[in-house]
mmCIF file of C-alpha atoms in Angstrom:
data_model
loop_
_atom_site.group_PDB
_atom_site.id
_atom_site.type_symbol
_atom_site.label_atom_id
_atom_site.label_comp_id
_atom_site.label_asym_id
_atom_site.label_seq_id
_atom_site.Cartn_x
_atom_site.Cartn_y
_atom_site.Cartn_z
ATOM 1 C CA MET A 1 6.657 5.000 44.117
ATOM 2 C CA ASN A 2 9.701 2.783 44.250
ATOM 3 C CA PRO A 3 8.628 -0.867 43.658
ATOM 4 C CA ALA A 4 11.172 -1.983 46.269
ATOM 5 C CA GLU A 5 9.037 -0.363 48.964
ATOM 6 C CA CYS A 6 6.260 -2.929 48.572
ATOM 7 C CA LEU A 7 8.302 -6.073 47.914
ATOM 8 C CA GLU A 8 10.632 -8.103 50.057
ATOM 9 C CA PRO A 9 14.274 -8.184 49.008
ATOM 10 C CA PRO A 10 15.346 -11.216 46.969
ATOM 11 C CA GLY A 11 16.961 -14.192 48.646
ATOM 12 C CA SER A 12 20.610 -15.000 48.239
ATOM 13 C CA GLU A 13 19.988 -18.308 46.477
ATOM 14 C CA PRO A 14 21.992 -18.501 43.239
ATOM 15 C CA SER A 15 19.815 -18.398 40.135
ATOM 16 C CA ILE A 16 20.170 -18.099 36.395
ATOM 17 C CA ILE A 17 17.927 -16.161 34.048
ATOM 18 C CA VAL A 18 18.148 -17.547 30.513
ATOM 19 C CA ILE A 19 17.109 -15.280 27.652
ATOM 20 C CA PHE A 20 16.508 -17.072 24.366
ATOM 21 C CA GLY A 21 16.982 -14.783 21.391
ATOM 22 C CA ALA A 22 19.395 -12.591 23.325
ATOM 23 C CA SER A 23 20.474 -10.636 20.255
ATOM 24 C CA GLY A 24 16.880 -9.733 19.376
ATOM 25 C CA ASP A 25 14.820 -6.589 19.639
ATOM 26 C CA LEU A 26 12.725 -7.722 22.636
ATOM 27 C CA THR A 27 15.866 -8.284 24.694
ATOM 28 C CA LYS A 28 17.417 -4.898 24.052
ATOM 29 C CA ARG A 29 14.202 -2.857 24.263
ATOM 30 C CA LYS A 30 12.345 -4.572 27.118
ATOM 31 C CA LEU A 31 14.125 -7.409 28.917
ATOM 32 C CA LEU A 32 17.522 -5.781 29.468
ATOM 33 C CA PRO A 33 16.090 -2.471 30.765
ATOM 34 C CA SER A 34 13.660 -4.372 33.015
ATOM 35 C CA LEU A 35 16.389 -6.533 34.538
ATOM 36 C CA TYR A 36 18.597 -3.490 35.083
ATOM 37 C CA ASN A 37 15.674 -1.681 36.749
ATOM 38 C CA LEU A 38 15.245 -4.635 39.124
ATOM 39 C CA ALA A 39 18.946 -4.395 39.985
ATOM 40 C CA THR A 40 18.588 -0.647 40.537
ATOM 41 C CA TYR A 41 15.725 -1.200 43.007
ATOM 42 C CA GLY A 42 17.655 -3.948 44.790
ATOM 43 C CA LEU A 43 15.204 -6.594 43.579
ATOM 44 C CA LEU A 44 17.657 -8.654 41.533
ATOM 45 C CA SER A 45 19.766 -10.878 43.724
ATOM 46 C CA PRO A 46 23.515 -10.350 43.367
ATOM 47 C CA ASN A 47 23.691 -14.143 42.967
ATOM 48 C CA THR A 48 21.676 -14.046 39.745
ATOM 49 C CA ALA A 49 23.475 -14.766 36.483
ATOM 50 C CA ILE A 50 21.976 -13.762 33.142
ATOM 51 C CA VAL A 51 22.747 -16.017 30.188
ATOM 52 C CA GLY A 52 21.831 -14.871 26.700
ATOM 53 C CA VAL A 53 21.273 -17.634 24.158
ATOM 54 C CA ALA A 54 21.698 -16.690 20.518
ATOM 55 C CA ARG A 55 22.702 -18.439 17.303
ATOM 56 C CA ARG A 56 25.023 -15.687 16.143
ATOM 57 C CA GLU A 57 28.710 -16.229 16.919
ATOM 58 C CA SER A 58 29.975 -13.782 19.548
ATOM 59 C CA SER A 59 32.279 -13.736 22.554
ATOM 60 C CA ASN A 60 31.160 -12.926 26.086
ATOM 61 C CA GLU A 61 33.028 -9.633 25.951
ATOM 62 C CA ALA A 62 31.428 -8.627 22.638
ATOM 63 C CA PHE A 63 28.002 -9.583 24.052
ATOM 64 C CA ARG A 64 28.625 -7.450 27.148
ATOM 65 C CA ASP A 65 29.735 -4.530 24.969
ATOM 66 C CA GLU A 66 26.499 -4.840 22.969
ATOM 67 C CA LEU A 67 24.474 -4.839 26.201
ATOM 68 C CA THR A 68 26.271 -1.697 27.350
ATOM 69 C CA GLU A 69 25.371 0.142 24.140
ATOM 70 C CA GLU A 70 21.790 -1.140 24.240
ATOM 71 C CA ILE A 71 21.161 -0.092 27.856
ATOM 72 C CA LYS A 72 22.430 3.393 26.999
ATOM 73 C CA GLN A 73 19.995 3.549 24.097
ATOM 74 C CA PHE A 74 16.913 1.837 25.562
ATOM 75 C CA GLY A 75 17.323 2.049 29.349
ATOM 76 C CA THR A 76 14.645 3.870 31.300
ATOM 77 C CA GLN A 77 16.889 4.925 34.189
ATOM 78 C CA LYS A 78 20.115 6.814 34.509
ATOM 79 C CA ILE A 79 22.971 4.309 34.374
ATOM 80 C CA ASP A 80 25.009 3.996 37.570
ATOM 81 C CA PRO A 81 28.497 3.002 36.311
ATOM 82 C CA ALA A 82 29.355 0.911 39.400
ATOM 83 C CA LEU A 83 26.024 -0.936 39.356
ATOM 84 C CA TRP A 84 26.200 -1.462 35.601
ATOM 85 C CA GLU A 85 29.687 -2.973 35.882
ATOM 86 C CA LYS A 86 28.458 -5.485 38.487
ATOM 87 C CA PHE A 87 25.410 -6.257 36.339
ATOM 88 C CA ARG A 88 27.544 -6.656 33.223
ATOM 89 C CA GLU A 89 29.942 -9.070 34.964
ATOM 90 C CA ARG A 90 27.021 -11.393 35.708
ATOM 91 C CA THR A 91 26.092 -11.774 32.036
ATOM 92 C CA ALA A 92 27.305 -14.368 29.575
ATOM 93 C CA ARG A 93 26.453 -15.451 26.088
ATOM 94 C CA TRP A 94 25.911 -19.024 24.997
ATOM 95 C CA ARG A 95 25.543 -20.406 21.513
ATOM 96 C CA PRO A 96 23.618 -23.686 21.423
ATOM 97 C CA ARG A 97 24.986 -26.823 19.857
ATOM 98 C CA THR A 98 24.861 -26.879 16.105
ATOM 99 C CA LYS A 99 25.392 -29.581 13.519
ATOM 100 C CA THR A 100 28.424 -29.210 11.296
ATOM 101 C CA ALA A 101 28.432 -30.180 7.620
ATOM 102 C CA GLY A 102 29.832 -33.596 8.634
ATOM 103 C CA GLY A 103 26.924 -34.192 11.047
ATOM 104 C CA GLU A 104 28.893 -33.934 14.292
ATOM 105 C CA SER A 105 27.734 -31.631 17.074
ATOM 106 C CA SER A 106 29.810 -28.683 18.171
ATOM 107 C CA SER A 107 29.246 -26.685 21.327
ATOM 108 C CA ARG A 108 29.741 -22.932 21.393
ATOM 109 C CA ASN A 109 29.474 -22.608 25.158
ATOM 110 C CA ARG A 110 31.066 -19.305 26.171
ATOM 111 C CA SER A 111 29.590 -18.939 29.637
ATOM 112 C CA ASP A 112 33.120 -18.985 31.132
ATOM 113 C CA GLY A 113 31.900 -20.665 34.279
ATOM 114 C CA ILE A 114 29.438 -17.905 35.186
ATOM 115 C CA CYS A 115 27.292 -20.504 36.935
ATOM 116 C CA ARG A 116 30.228 -21.360 39.209
ATOM 117 C CA GLN A 117 31.166 -17.767 40.055
ATOM 118 C CA PRO A 118 29.903 -16.193 43.271
ATOM 119 C CA GLY A 119 27.813 -13.061 42.961
ATOM 120 C CA PRO A 120 29.436 -9.620 43.224
#
């Protein structure tokens, strides 16, 4: 049974899903495949952004490349290239503020305005 048959479609309100520990095992094995499955069933609003928070330094593009490899390895559904590209575009990586050796804060925000972009 397709879960979309018993649930109402999501609203068009913009929303953000924040995943802490985005480079971890839980994200690649469970959270990412689950979010992609929701998108496949039409249950993830196209106005939903997914922001991965991790301490490791990485660009948005490198993060998206990692997600692509991980969904191929751990996904539970066949990957639709067009849907995956839309899903991938809605993801961003953010590194939280850290203290430098001198004590000043530095921000590693790499969300590239994903919160200001309209959905696909």
